[in-house]
mmCIF file of C-alpha atoms in Angstrom:
data_model
loop_
_atom_site.group_PDB
_atom_site.id
_atom_site.type_symbol
_atom_site.label_atom_id
_atom_site.label_comp_id
_atom_site.label_asym_id
_atom_site.label_seq_id
_atom_site.Cartn_x
_atom_site.Cartn_y
_atom_site.Cartn_z
ATOM 1 C CA MET A 9 -0.018 -0.038 -0.077
ATOM 2 C CA GLY A 10 2.467 2.442 1.136
ATOM 3 C CA GLY A 11 4.912 1.370 -1.825
ATOM 4 C CA CYS A 12 1.883 2.214 -4.101
ATOM 5 C CA GLY A 13 1.048 5.675 -2.551
ATOM 6 C CA ALA A 14 4.951 6.631 -3.286
ATOM 7 C CA GLY A 15 4.840 5.227 -6.840
ATOM 8 C CA ARG A 16 1.684 7.563 -7.268
ATOM 9 C CA MET A 17 3.363 10.542 -5.403
ATOM 10 C CA GLY A 18 6.643 9.846 -7.618
ATOM 11 C CA TRP A 19 4.752 9.886 -11.120
ATOM 12 C CA ASP A 20 3.493 12.802 -10.223
ATOM 13 C CA ASP A 21 6.183 15.380 -8.890
ATOM 14 C CA MET A 22 7.664 13.659 -12.575
ATOM 15 C CA ALA A 23 4.627 15.015 -14.515
ATOM 16 C CA ARG A 24 4.896 18.422 -12.511
ATOM 17 C CA GLY A 25 8.430 18.841 -13.617
ATOM 18 C CA ARG A 26 8.121 17.843 -17.092
ATOM 19 C CA GLY A 27 5.263 20.364 -17.309
ATOM 20 C CA ARG A 28 7.411 23.344 -15.846
ATOM 21 C CA ILE A 29 10.245 22.188 -18.120
ATOM 22 C CA PHE A 30 7.733 22.334 -21.369
ATOM 23 C CA GLY A 31 6.491 25.400 -20.112
ATOM 24 C CA LEU A 32 10.253 26.817 -19.746
ATOM 25 C CA ILE A 33 11.048 25.689 -23.769
ATOM 26 C CA LEU A 34 7.358 26.879 -24.890
ATOM 27 C CA ALA A 35 8.163 30.190 -23.167
ATOM 28 C CA GLY A 36 12.113 30.625 -24.613
ATOM 29 C CA SER A 37 10.728 29.461 -27.904
ATOM 30 C CA LEU A 38 8.476 32.119 -27.894
ATOM 31 C CA MET A 39 10.904 34.655 -26.856
ATOM 32 C CA GLY A 40 13.027 33.570 -29.301
ATOM 33 C CA MET A 41 10.425 34.105 -31.949
ATOM 34 C CA GLY A 42 9.513 37.764 -30.835
ATOM 35 C CA GLY A 43 13.422 38.137 -30.341
ATOM 36 C CA CYS A 44 13.408 38.130 -34.601
ATOM 37 C CA GLY A 45 11.995 41.050 -35.517
ATOM 38 C CA GLY A 46 12.818 43.367 -37.978
ATOM 39 C CA PRO A 47 11.205 44.040 -41.130
ATOM 40 C CA ASP A 48 11.947 40.558 -43.056
ATOM 41 C CA ARG A 49 10.346 38.215 -40.023
ATOM 42 C CA VAL A 50 8.177 35.832 -41.193
ATOM 43 C CA GLN A 51 4.413 36.526 -40.008
ATOM 44 C CA ASP A 52 3.313 34.732 -37.173
ATOM 45 C CA PRO A 53 0.037 32.809 -37.421
ATOM 46 C CA LEU A 54 -0.753 32.801 -33.562
ATOM 47 C CA LEU A 55 -0.718 36.624 -34.492
ATOM 48 C CA VAL A 56 -3.658 36.264 -36.651
ATOM 49 C CA ARG A 57 -7.382 36.613 -35.755
ATOM 50 C CA GLY A 58 -9.400 33.679 -37.008
ATOM 51 C CA SER A 59 -12.087 33.705 -39.773
ATOM 52 C CA THR A 60 -14.143 31.776 -42.207
ATOM 53 C CA GLU A 61 -14.791 34.798 -44.476
ATOM 54 C CA ALA A 62 -13.270 34.127 -47.721
ATOM 55 C CA VAL A 63 -13.597 35.282 -51.584
ATOM 56 C CA ASN A 64 -13.906 32.691 -54.397
ATOM 57 C CA ILE A 65 -11.440 32.843 -57.117
ATOM 58 C CA PRO A 66 -13.036 31.930 -60.365
ATOM 59 C CA THR A 67 -11.047 29.242 -62.584
ATOM 60 C CA VAL A 68 -11.186 29.796 -66.011
ATOM 61 C CA SER A 69 -7.446 28.899 -67.703
ATOM 62 C CA VAL A 70 -8.199 24.985 -67.146
ATOM 63 C CA GLU A 71 -11.684 24.363 -68.653
ATOM 64 C CA ARG A 72 -10.500 23.703 -72.054
ATOM 65 C CA THR A 73 -8.094 20.850 -70.921
ATOM 66 C CA TYR A 74 -11.529 18.793 -70.052
ATOM 67 C CA ALA A 75 -13.338 19.750 -72.943
ATOM 68 C CA PRO A 76 -15.847 16.551 -73.006
ATOM 69 C CA ALA A 77 -15.443 13.719 -75.746
ATOM 70 C CA GLN A 78 -18.607 12.083 -77.103
ATOM 71 C CA ALA A 79 -16.880 9.718 -79.123
ATOM 72 C CA GLU A 80 -15.427 8.306 -75.451
ATOM 73 C CA GLY A 81 -18.950 7.886 -73.984
ATOM 74 C CA ARG A 82 -18.485 10.388 -71.579
ATOM 75 C CA PRO A 83 -21.301 12.871 -70.644
ATOM 76 C CA ASP A 84 -21.705 16.234 -72.520
ATOM 77 C CA SER A 85 -21.691 18.550 -69.485
ATOM 78 C CA ILE A 86 -19.547 21.414 -68.665
ATOM 79 C CA VAL A 87 -19.959 21.071 -65.231
ATOM 80 C CA ALA A 88 -18.753 17.839 -64.989
ATOM 81 C CA TYR A 89 -15.655 18.943 -66.104
ATOM 82 C CA GLY A 90 -15.066 22.460 -65.093
ATOM 83 C CA ALA A 91 -12.592 23.608 -62.075
ATOM 84 C CA PRO A 92 -13.965 24.713 -58.838
ATOM 85 C CA ASP A 93 -13.463 28.056 -57.894
ATOM 86 C CA THR A 94 -10.434 28.259 -54.796
ATOM 87 C CA PRO A 95 -11.657 30.074 -51.810
ATOM 88 C CA VAL A 96 -9.058 32.827 -50.254
ATOM 89 C CA TYR A 97 -9.375 33.438 -46.752
ATOM 90 C CA ARG A 98 -8.800 36.804 -45.622
ATOM 91 C CA ASP A 99 -7.000 35.173 -42.162
ATOM 92 C CA ARG A 100 -4.085 33.625 -44.495
ATOM 93 C CA PRO A 101 -1.155 35.082 -45.683
ATOM 94 C CA LEU A 102 -0.553 35.500 -49.428
ATOM 95 C CA ASP A 103 1.459 32.584 -50.227
ATOM 96 C CA GLU A 104 -0.570 30.015 -48.853
ATOM 97 C CA ASN A 105 -3.890 31.325 -50.886
ATOM 98 C CA LEU A 106 -1.496 31.828 -53.942
ATOM 99 C CA ARG A 107 -0.579 28.346 -53.565
ATOM 100 C CA GLY A 108 -3.718 27.103 -53.314
ATOM 101 C CA SER A 109 -5.429 28.669 -56.579
ATOM 102 C CA VAL A 110 -5.559 26.548 -59.512
ATOM 103 C CA GLU A 111 -5.789 29.688 -61.574
ATOM 104 C CA LEU A 112 -2.570 30.654 -59.824
ATOM 105 C CA ALA A 113 -0.564 27.467 -60.555
ATOM 106 C CA ASP A 114 2.063 29.142 -63.121
ATOM 107 C CA TYR A 115 2.537 32.427 -61.466
ATOM 108 C CA VAL A 116 2.908 30.933 -58.383
ATOM 109 C CA ARG A 117 5.811 28.543 -59.828
ATOM 110 C CA GLY A 118 6.832 31.242 -61.456
ATOM 111 C CA LEU A 119 7.797 32.949 -58.285
ATOM 112 C CA ASP A 120 9.299 30.146 -56.572
ATOM 113 C CA ARG A 121 11.841 29.446 -59.508
ATOM 114 C CA ALA A 122 12.373 33.087 -58.986
ATOM 115 C CA GLY A 123 12.960 32.681 -55.511
ATOM 116 C CA LEU A 124 10.073 35.564 -54.664
ATOM 117 C CA LEU A 125 7.481 33.332 -52.922
ATOM 118 C CA PRO A 126 9.563 32.870 -49.598
ATOM 119 C CA LEU A 127 9.066 37.101 -49.556
ATOM 120 C CA LEU A 128 5.403 36.646 -49.122
ATOM 121 C CA ARG A 129 5.518 34.224 -46.078
ATOM 122 C CA GLN A 130 6.709 37.475 -44.547
ATOM 123 C CA ALA A 131 4.901 40.069 -42.156
ATOM 124 C CA GLY A 132 4.835 42.363 -45.079
ATOM 125 C CA PRO A 133 2.460 44.071 -45.683
ATOM 126 C CA PHE A 134 2.694 43.372 -49.526
ATOM 127 C CA THR A 135 0.362 43.903 -52.378
ATOM 128 C CA VAL A 136 0.223 41.439 -55.222
ATOM 129 C CA PHE A 137 -0.864 41.852 -58.738
ATOM 130 C CA ALA A 138 -1.100 38.103 -59.176
ATOM 131 C CA VAL A 139 -1.016 37.118 -63.017
ATOM 132 C CA PRO A 140 -3.215 33.953 -64.061
ATOM 133 C CA ASN A 141 -2.092 30.548 -65.917
ATOM 134 C CA ASP A 142 -3.186 31.618 -69.729
ATOM 135 C CA PRO A 143 -1.303 35.488 -69.412
ATOM 136 C CA MET A 144 1.805 33.857 -67.614
ATOM 137 C CA GLU A 145 2.115 31.145 -70.675
ATOM 138 C CA ASP A 146 1.584 33.977 -73.397
ATOM 139 C CA LEU A 147 5.058 35.032 -71.865
ATOM 140 C CA VAL A 148 6.871 32.697 -74.020
ATOM 141 C CA PRO A 149 4.653 33.039 -77.709
ATOM 142 C CA GLY A 150 3.554 28.799 -78.520
ATOM 143 C CA ARG A 151 4.115 27.148 -75.485
ATOM 144 C CA SER A 152 1.294 26.504 -73.362
ATOM 145 C CA GLY A 153 0.903 23.773 -70.378
ATOM 146 C CA GLY A 154 3.351 24.687 -68.022
ATOM 147 C CA MET A 155 4.915 27.837 -66.619
ATOM 148 C CA PRO A 156 7.210 29.864 -69.129
ATOM 149 C CA ALA A 157 11.173 29.284 -69.314
ATOM 150 C CA LEU A 158 12.318 32.744 -69.104
ATOM 151 C CA PRO A 159 15.618 33.604 -68.394
ATOM 152 C CA LEU A 160 15.869 33.430 -64.513
ATOM 153 C CA ALA A 161 16.886 37.422 -64.522
ATOM 154 C CA THR A 162 14.203 38.314 -66.748
ATOM 155 C CA LEU A 163 11.367 35.820 -64.850
ATOM 156 C CA ARG A 164 12.584 37.782 -61.365
ATOM 157 C CA ARG A 165 12.101 41.469 -63.232
ATOM 158 C CA THR A 166 8.749 40.415 -64.664
ATOM 159 C CA LEU A 167 7.238 38.755 -61.518
ATOM 160 C CA GLY A 168 8.896 41.033 -59.090
ATOM 161 C CA TYR A 169 6.688 44.117 -61.161
ATOM 162 C CA THR A 170 3.858 42.192 -59.249
ATOM 163 C CA LEU A 171 4.663 42.759 -56.133
ATOM 164 C CA VAL A 172 4.294 46.086 -54.066
ATOM 165 C CA ARG A 173 5.162 46.925 -50.586
ATOM 166 C CA GLY A 174 2.688 47.865 -48.533
ATOM 167 C CA THR A 175 -1.182 47.590 -48.047
ATOM 168 C CA TYR A 176 -3.454 49.377 -50.716
ATOM 169 C CA PRO A 177 -6.721 48.310 -51.005
ATOM 170 C CA GLU A 178 -9.209 49.277 -53.696
ATOM 171 C CA PRO A 179 -10.424 52.235 -51.585
ATOM 172 C CA VAL A 180 -7.352 53.793 -50.783
ATOM 173 C CA LEU A 181 -5.667 53.353 -54.158
ATOM 174 C CA ARG A 182 -8.813 55.225 -55.784
ATOM 175 C CA ALA A 183 -8.632 57.950 -52.658
ATOM 176 C CA MET A 184 -4.677 58.146 -53.833
ATOM 177 C CA ILE A 185 -5.812 58.508 -57.794
ATOM 178 C CA ALA A 186 -8.023 61.087 -56.882
ATOM 179 C CA ALA A 187 -5.332 63.427 -54.905
ATOM 180 C CA ALA A 188 -2.476 63.069 -57.100
ATOM 181 C CA PRO A 189 -1.793 65.543 -60.090
ATOM 182 C CA GLY A 190 -2.568 63.989 -63.173
ATOM 183 C CA HIS A 191 -4.679 61.466 -60.920
ATOM 184 C CA ARG A 192 -1.983 58.485 -61.452
ATOM 185 C CA VAL A 193 -0.059 57.280 -58.765
ATOM 186 C CA GLY A 194 3.383 55.048 -58.621
ATOM 187 C CA LEU A 195 3.532 52.044 -56.894
ATOM 188 C CA ARG A 196 6.943 50.783 -55.525
ATOM 189 C CA THR A 197 7.725 47.351 -57.057
ATOM 190 C CA VAL A 198 10.222 45.015 -54.635
ATOM 191 C CA ASP A 199 11.904 45.103 -57.516
ATOM 192 C CA GLY A 200 12.499 49.230 -57.366
ATOM 193 C CA ALA A 201 10.421 49.855 -60.542
ATOM 194 C CA LEU A 202 6.787 52.360 -60.553
ATOM 195 C CA LEU A 203 4.012 50.817 -61.326
ATOM 196 C CA LEU A 204 1.383 53.284 -62.363
ATOM 197 C CA VAL A 205 -2.063 52.961 -61.235
ATOM 198 C CA TRP A 206 -5.044 54.965 -62.385
ATOM 199 C CA ALA A 207 -8.897 54.823 -63.136
ATOM 200 C CA GLU A 208 -9.982 54.656 -66.318
ATOM 201 C CA ALA A 209 -12.465 57.757 -67.587
ATOM 202 C CA ALA A 210 -14.697 55.804 -69.564
ATOM 203 C CA THR A 211 -15.311 52.895 -67.074
ATOM 204 C CA GLY A 212 -13.491 54.107 -63.668
ATOM 205 C CA GLU A 213 -12.107 50.805 -63.605
ATOM 206 C CA LEU A 214 -8.237 50.826 -62.073
ATOM 207 C CA LEU A 215 -5.431 50.149 -64.581
ATOM 208 C CA LEU A 216 -2.292 49.334 -64.427
ATOM 209 C CA GLY A 217 0.652 50.874 -66.887
ATOM 210 C CA ASN A 218 4.490 50.440 -67.239
ATOM 211 C CA GLY A 219 4.727 54.462 -68.291
ATOM 212 C CA ALA A 220 5.695 53.187 -71.764
ATOM 213 C CA GLY A 221 2.111 52.435 -73.201
ATOM 214 C CA GLN A 222 1.402 49.056 -71.992
ATOM 215 C CA VAL A 223 -1.728 48.671 -69.206
ATOM 216 C CA ASN A 224 -3.147 45.721 -68.020
ATOM 217 C CA ARG A 225 -6.487 45.886 -66.210
ATOM 218 C CA LEU A 226 -7.630 43.966 -62.778
ATOM 219 C CA TRP A 227 -10.106 41.176 -62.886
ATOM 220 C CA VAL A 228 -10.385 40.292 -59.078
ATOM 221 C CA MET A 229 -10.097 43.540 -56.902
ATOM 222 C CA GLY A 230 -8.161 43.896 -53.533
ATOM 223 C CA VAL A 231 -8.726 40.750 -51.043
ATOM 224 C CA PRO A 232 -7.592 41.513 -47.955
ATOM 225 C CA GLN A 233 -4.967 38.874 -46.796
ATOM 226 C CA SER A 234 -3.471 38.326 -43.086
ATOM 227 C CA ASN A 235 -0.267 39.992 -44.531
ATOM 228 C CA GLY A 236 -1.387 42.530 -47.324
ATOM 229 C CA VAL A 237 -3.918 42.456 -50.346
ATOM 230 C CA LEU A 238 -4.325 40.372 -53.420
ATOM 231 C CA TYR A 239 -5.767 41.460 -56.900
ATOM 232 C CA LEU A 240 -5.660 39.418 -60.087
ATOM 233 C CA THR A 241 -4.838 40.794 -63.440
ATOM 234 C CA GLN A 242 -6.174 39.952 -67.026
ATOM 235 C CA SER A 243 -2.161 40.047 -68.510
ATOM 236 C CA VAL A 244 1.486 40.712 -67.600
ATOM 237 C CA LEU A 245 3.495 44.161 -67.722
ATOM 238 C CA ALA A 246 6.751 44.314 -68.749
ATOM 239 C CA PRO A 247 8.771 46.595 -66.566
ATOM 240 C CA PRO A 248 10.448 49.735 -67.373
ATOM 241 C CA ALA A 249 13.892 49.447 -68.783
ATOM 242 C CA SER A 250 15.286 50.767 -65.718
ATOM 243 C CA PRO A 251 13.787 51.659 -62.385
ATOM 244 C CA SER A 252 12.329 54.962 -62.175
#
């Protein structure tokens, strides 16, 4: 009886000791995470307020791949072979939502190859003007079904021109445009170049430009992310020859 009681007390003491050790380790880890401050720190998901609010990104680039073939006896139904929309959750970071979208698969592969994807895991904030699959494949004429095999330096400059430091949701951009001389604003991209933004006079739609006459329209407008804002564009903008 006494031996069993002593055994239970010993086990309880060990459990309490392990609990204290675990608490010290956890506290040290959290202190270490907090001590890694600076602009390049990785976003801490524990500091993000949870939410189930999401915006669906349409998937349009792969529907042709699954066109019905009656000769093979498959049903003639676009619903059966259409790709589902991708939910983009407002409480998740940019890199996670980008990687979860079928429509942005080539863009994500390009960011990864160019070494830019880890940037979007950081606390930021960033504003991303993401490029869908079809425009990405149009970067190299005649190539389809995968990320264009551009030279690495060209790919990095092209995709770096889609990334801006800071948070610029649509209402903020419109207010900046209204207050700017000439009603155009320049956003400094991570590549160092200026990305021009203005509102089209006839439609009021926001447009992007590279200052050399090339214009890009926005498709999905300013979805908040836990570390920035996400837009989708309709084409690819060539960056300026040199930073402004």
